[in-house]
């Protein structure tokens, strides 16, 4: 089992920045993908960005150039730095860990990001 605890959400004006953090505990295994998804009201959950244990990153087109994902493997923590935030970034952001070898998928409880215009 893996437990995920997110922090860093909040309210910000358009153009502002936020940093989300997600600390994982439990049976992480050395090879995994940590990522951030988001779900806006009335919309499906979508990938924002993810990063492998080796450091390869992947971003949604909507956040490229504005977000940076990073991780600290020693702390089992993943970060999402978000700049130039837009009202359309308003959503609940969920941390995710995927352990492909065992087909395991874990989710945090989510943290709300609200961007006002």
Coordinates of N, CA and C in Angstrom, one line a residue:
X1 N 0.8 -1.2 0.0 CA 0.0 0.0 0.0 C 0.9 1.2 0.0
X2 N 0.4 2.3 -0.7 CA 1.1 3.6 -0.7 C 0.1 4.6 -0.3
X3 N 0.5 5.5 0.6 CA -0.3 6.6 1.0 C 0.3 7.9 0.5
X4 N -0.6 8.8 0.0 CA -0.2 10.0 -0.6 C -0.8 11.2 0.1
X5 N 0.0 12.2 0.4 CA -0.5 13.4 1.1 C -0.1 14.6 0.3
X6 N -1.1 15.3 -0.2 CA -0.8 16.5 -1.0 C -0.9 17.8 -0.2
X7 N -0.2 18.8 -0.6 CA -0.2 20.1 0.1 C 0.1 21.1 -0.9
X8 N -0.2 22.4 -0.6 CA 0.2 23.5 -1.5 C -0.9 24.1 -2.3
X9 N -2.1 23.6 -2.3 CA -3.2 24.2 -3.0 C -3.6 25.5 -2.4
X10 N -4.5 26.2 -3.0 CA -5.0 27.5 -2.5 C -5.6 28.3 -3.6
X11 N -5.8 29.6 -3.2 CA -6.4 30.5 -4.1 C -5.3 31.5 -4.6
X12 N -5.4 31.9 -5.8 CA -4.4 32.8 -6.4 C -5.0 33.6 -7.5
X13 N -4.5 34.7 -7.8 CA -5.0 35.5 -8.9 C -4.3 35.0 -10.2
X14 N -5.0 35.3 -11.3 CA -4.4 34.9 -12.6 C -3.0 35.6 -12.8
X15 N -2.1 34.8 -13.3 CA -0.7 35.2 -13.4 C 0.1 34.8 -12.3
X16 N -0.5 34.3 -11.2 CA 0.3 34.0 -10.0 C 0.9 32.6 -10.1
X17 N 1.5 32.2 -9.0 CA 2.2 30.9 -9.0 C 1.8 30.1 -7.7
X18 N 1.9 28.8 -7.8 CA 1.7 27.9 -6.7 C 2.7 26.7 -6.9
X19 N 3.0 26.1 -5.7 CA 3.8 24.9 -5.8 C 3.0 23.8 -5.0
X20 N 2.7 22.7 -5.6 CA 2.1 21.6 -5.0 C 3.1 20.6 -4.6
X21 N 2.9 19.9 -3.5 CA 3.8 18.9 -3.0 C 3.0 17.6 -2.7
X22 N 3.6 16.5 -2.9 CA 2.9 15.2 -2.6 C 4.0 14.3 -2.0
X23 N 3.8 13.9 -0.8 CA 4.7 13.0 -0.1 C 4.1 11.6 -0.1
X24 N 4.8 10.6 -0.5 CA 4.4 9.2 -0.6 C 5.0 8.4 0.5
X25 N 4.3 7.5 1.1 CA 4.8 6.6 2.1 C 4.3 5.2 1.8
X26 N 5.0 4.2 2.3 CA 4.6 2.8 2.1 C 5.5 2.1 1.1
X27 N 4.9 1.2 0.4 CA 5.7 0.3 -0.5 C 5.8 0.9 -1.9
X28 N 6.7 1.8 -2.0 CA 6.8 2.6 -3.3 C 7.5 1.8 -4.4
X29 N 8.5 0.9 -4.1 CA 9.3 0.3 -5.1 C 10.1 1.3 -5.8
X30 N 11.2 0.8 -6.4 CA 12.2 1.7 -6.9 C 11.8 2.3 -8.3
X31 N 11.0 1.5 -9.0 CA 10.6 2.0 -10.4 C 9.1 2.4 -10.3
X32 N 8.8 3.6 -10.5 CA 7.4 4.1 -10.5 C 7.3 5.4 -11.2
X33 N 6.1 5.8 -11.5 CA 5.8 7.1 -12.1 C 5.0 7.9 -11.1
X34 N 5.4 9.1 -10.8 CA 4.6 10.0 -9.9 C 4.1 11.1 -10.8
X35 N 2.8 11.5 -10.5 CA 2.3 12.5 -11.4 C 1.2 13.3 -10.7
X36 N 0.7 14.3 -11.5 CA -0.4 15.1 -11.0 C -1.5 15.1 -12.1
X37 N -2.7 14.9 -11.6 CA -3.9 15.0 -12.4 C -4.8 16.1 -11.9
X38 N -5.7 16.5 -12.6 CA -6.7 17.5 -12.1 C -8.1 17.2 -12.7
X39 N -9.0 17.7 -11.9 CA -10.4 17.5 -12.3 C -11.2 18.8 -12.0
X40 N -11.6 19.5 -13.0 CA -12.4 20.7 -12.9 C -13.9 20.3 -12.8
X41 N -14.7 21.1 -12.2 CA -16.2 20.8 -12.1 C -16.8 20.5 -13.4
X42 N -17.5 19.3 -13.5 CA -18.1 18.9 -14.7 C -17.2 18.3 -15.8
X43 N -16.0 18.2 -15.4 CA -15.0 17.6 -16.4 C -14.4 16.4 -15.9
X44 N -13.8 15.6 -16.9 CA -13.1 14.4 -16.5 C -11.7 14.7 -15.9
X45 N -11.2 13.8 -15.1 CA -9.9 13.9 -14.6 C -8.9 13.8 -15.8
X46 N -7.9 14.7 -15.8 CA -6.9 14.7 -16.8 C -5.5 14.8 -16.3
X47 N -4.6 14.3 -17.0 CA -3.2 14.3 -16.6 C -2.7 15.8 -16.8
X48 N -1.9 16.2 -15.8 CA -1.2 17.5 -15.9 C 0.2 17.2 -16.2
X49 N 0.9 16.4 -15.5 CA 2.3 16.1 -15.7 C 2.6 14.8 -14.9
X50 N 3.6 14.1 -15.4 CA 4.2 13.0 -14.6 C 5.7 12.9 -14.9
X51 N 6.3 12.1 -13.9 CA 7.7 12.0 -14.0 C 8.1 10.6 -13.5
X52 N 9.0 10.0 -14.2 CA 9.4 8.6 -13.9 C 10.5 8.7 -12.8
X53 N 10.7 7.5 -12.2 CA 11.8 7.5 -11.2 C 13.1 7.8 -11.7
X54 N 13.3 7.7 -13.1 CA 14.5 8.1 -13.7 C 14.6 9.5 -14.1
X55 N 13.5 10.3 -14.0 CA 13.5 11.7 -14.2 C 12.9 12.1 -15.5
X56 N 12.4 11.2 -16.3 CA 11.7 11.6 -17.6 C 10.4 12.2 -17.3
X57 N 10.1 13.3 -18.0 CA 8.8 14.0 -17.7 C 7.9 14.0 -18.9
X58 N 6.6 14.3 -18.6 CA 5.6 14.4 -19.6 C 4.6 15.4 -19.1
X59 N 4.2 16.3 -20.1 CA 3.3 17.4 -19.7 C 2.1 17.4 -20.6
X60 N 0.9 17.8 -20.1 CA -0.2 18.1 -20.9 C 0.1 19.4 -21.7
X61 N -0.4 19.4 -23.0 CA -0.2 20.6 -23.8 C -0.6 21.9 -23.1
X62 N -1.7 21.8 -22.4 CA -2.3 23.0 -21.8 C -1.4 23.6 -20.7
X63 N -0.4 22.9 -20.2 CA 0.5 23.4 -19.1 C 1.9 23.5 -19.5
X64 N 2.3 23.1 -20.7 CA 3.7 23.1 -21.2 C 4.1 24.6 -21.2
X65 N 5.3 24.8 -20.6 CA 5.9 26.1 -20.5 C 5.5 26.9 -19.3
X66 N 4.5 26.4 -18.6 CA 4.0 27.0 -17.4 C 4.2 26.2 -16.1
X67 N 4.3 24.9 -16.3 CA 4.4 24.0 -15.1 C 5.7 23.2 -15.2
X68 N 6.3 22.9 -14.1 CA 7.5 22.1 -14.0 C 7.2 21.0 -12.9
X69 N 7.4 19.8 -13.3 CA 7.3 18.7 -12.3 C 8.7 18.2 -11.9
X70 N 8.9 17.9 -10.7 CA 10.1 17.4 -10.2 C 9.9 16.4 -9.1
X71 N 10.9 15.7 -8.7 CA 10.7 14.7 -7.6 C 12.0 14.6 -6.8
X72 N 11.9 14.2 -5.6 CA 13.0 13.9 -4.7 C 12.8 12.4 -4.3
X73 N 13.6 11.6 -5.0 CA 13.4 10.1 -4.7 C 13.8 9.7 -3.3
X74 N 14.7 10.4 -2.7 CA 15.1 10.1 -1.3 C 13.9 10.4 -0.4
X75 N 13.1 11.4 -0.7 CA 12.0 11.7 0.1 C 10.6 11.2 -0.4
X76 N 10.7 10.5 -1.5 CA 9.5 10.0 -2.1 C 8.4 11.1 -2.3
X77 N 8.9 12.2 -2.8 CA 8.0 13.4 -2.9 C 8.1 13.9 -4.3
X78 N 6.9 14.3 -4.8 CA 6.8 14.9 -6.1 C 6.3 16.3 -6.0
X79 N 6.8 17.2 -6.8 CA 6.4 18.6 -6.8 C 5.8 19.1 -8.1
X80 N 4.9 20.0 -8.1 CA 4.4 20.6 -9.3 C 4.5 22.2 -9.1
X81 N 5.4 22.8 -9.8 CA 5.5 24.2 -9.8 C 4.7 24.8 -10.9
X82 N 3.7 25.6 -10.6 CA 2.8 26.2 -11.6 C 3.0 27.7 -11.7
X83 N 3.3 28.2 -12.8 CA 3.4 29.6 -13.0 C 2.4 30.2 -14.0
X84 N 2.2 31.5 -14.0 CA 1.3 32.1 -14.9 C 0.0 31.4 -14.9
X85 N -0.6 31.2 -13.8 CA -1.8 30.4 -13.6 C -3.0 31.2 -14.3
X86 N -3.9 30.4 -14.8 CA -5.1 30.9 -15.5 C -6.3 30.4 -14.9
X87 N -7.4 31.1 -15.0 CA -8.7 30.7 -14.4 C -9.0 29.2 -14.8
X88 N -8.7 28.8 -16.0 CA -9.0 27.5 -16.5 C -8.1 26.4 -15.8
X89 N -7.2 26.8 -15.0 CA -6.4 25.9 -14.2 C -7.1 25.5 -12.9
X90 N -8.2 26.2 -12.6 CA -9.0 25.9 -11.4 C -9.5 24.5 -11.4
X91 N -9.1 23.7 -10.4 CA -9.5 22.3 -10.4 C -9.0 21.7 -9.0
X92 N -9.5 20.5 -8.8 CA -8.9 19.7 -7.7 C -7.7 19.0 -8.3
X93 N -6.5 19.1 -7.7 CA -5.3 18.4 -8.2 C -5.0 17.2 -7.4
X94 N -4.9 16.1 -8.1 CA -4.6 14.8 -7.4 C -3.2 14.3 -7.7
X95 N -2.6 13.8 -6.7 CA -1.3 13.2 -6.8 C -1.6 11.7 -7.2
X96 N -0.7 11.2 -8.0 CA -0.8 9.8 -8.4 C 0.5 9.1 -8.4
X97 N 0.5 7.8 -8.0 CA 1.7 7.0 -8.2 C 1.3 5.7 -8.9
X98 N 2.0 5.4 -9.9 CA 1.8 4.2 -10.8 C 3.0 3.3 -10.7
X99 N 2.8 2.1 -10.3 CA 3.8 1.1 -10.2 C 3.5 0.0 -11.3
X100 N 4.2 0.2 -12.4 CA 3.8 -0.6 -13.6 C 4.0 -2.1 -13.4
X101 N 5.1 -2.5 -12.8 CA 5.4 -3.9 -12.6 C 4.3 -4.7 -12.0
X102 N 3.6 -4.1 -11.0 CA 2.6 -4.7 -10.3 C 1.2 -4.2 -10.8
X103 N 1.2 -3.3 -11.7 CA -0.1 -2.7 -12.1 C -0.9 -2.0 -11.0
X104 N -0.1 -1.4 -10.1 CA -0.8 -0.7 -9.0 C -0.9 0.8 -9.3
X105 N -2.0 1.4 -8.9 CA -2.3 2.8 -9.1 C -2.8 3.4 -7.8
X106 N -2.2 4.4 -7.3 CA -2.6 5.0 -6.0 C -2.9 6.5 -6.2
X107 N -3.9 7.0 -5.5 CA -4.3 8.4 -5.6 C -4.3 9.1 -4.2
X108 N -4.0 10.4 -4.2 CA -4.2 11.2 -3.1 C -5.6 11.7 -3.0
X109 N -5.9 12.4 -1.9 CA -7.3 12.9 -1.7 C -7.6 14.1 -2.5
X110 N -6.5 14.8 -3.0 CA -6.7 16.0 -3.8 C -6.5 17.3 -3.0
X111 N -6.1 18.3 -3.7 CA -6.0 19.6 -3.2 C -6.5 20.6 -4.2
X112 N -7.3 21.6 -3.7 CA -8.0 22.5 -4.5 C -7.1 23.7 -4.9
X113 N -7.1 24.0 -6.2 CA -6.4 25.2 -6.7 C -7.5 26.0 -7.4
X114 N -7.6 27.3 -6.9 CA -8.6 28.2 -7.5 C -7.9 29.4 -8.0
X115 N -8.1 29.7 -9.3 CA -7.4 30.9 -9.9 C -8.5 31.9 -10.3
X116 N -8.4 33.1 -9.8 CA -9.4 34.1 -10.1 C -8.9 35.1 -11.1
X117 N -9.8 35.6 -11.9 CA -9.4 36.5 -13.0 C -9.3 38.0 -12.5

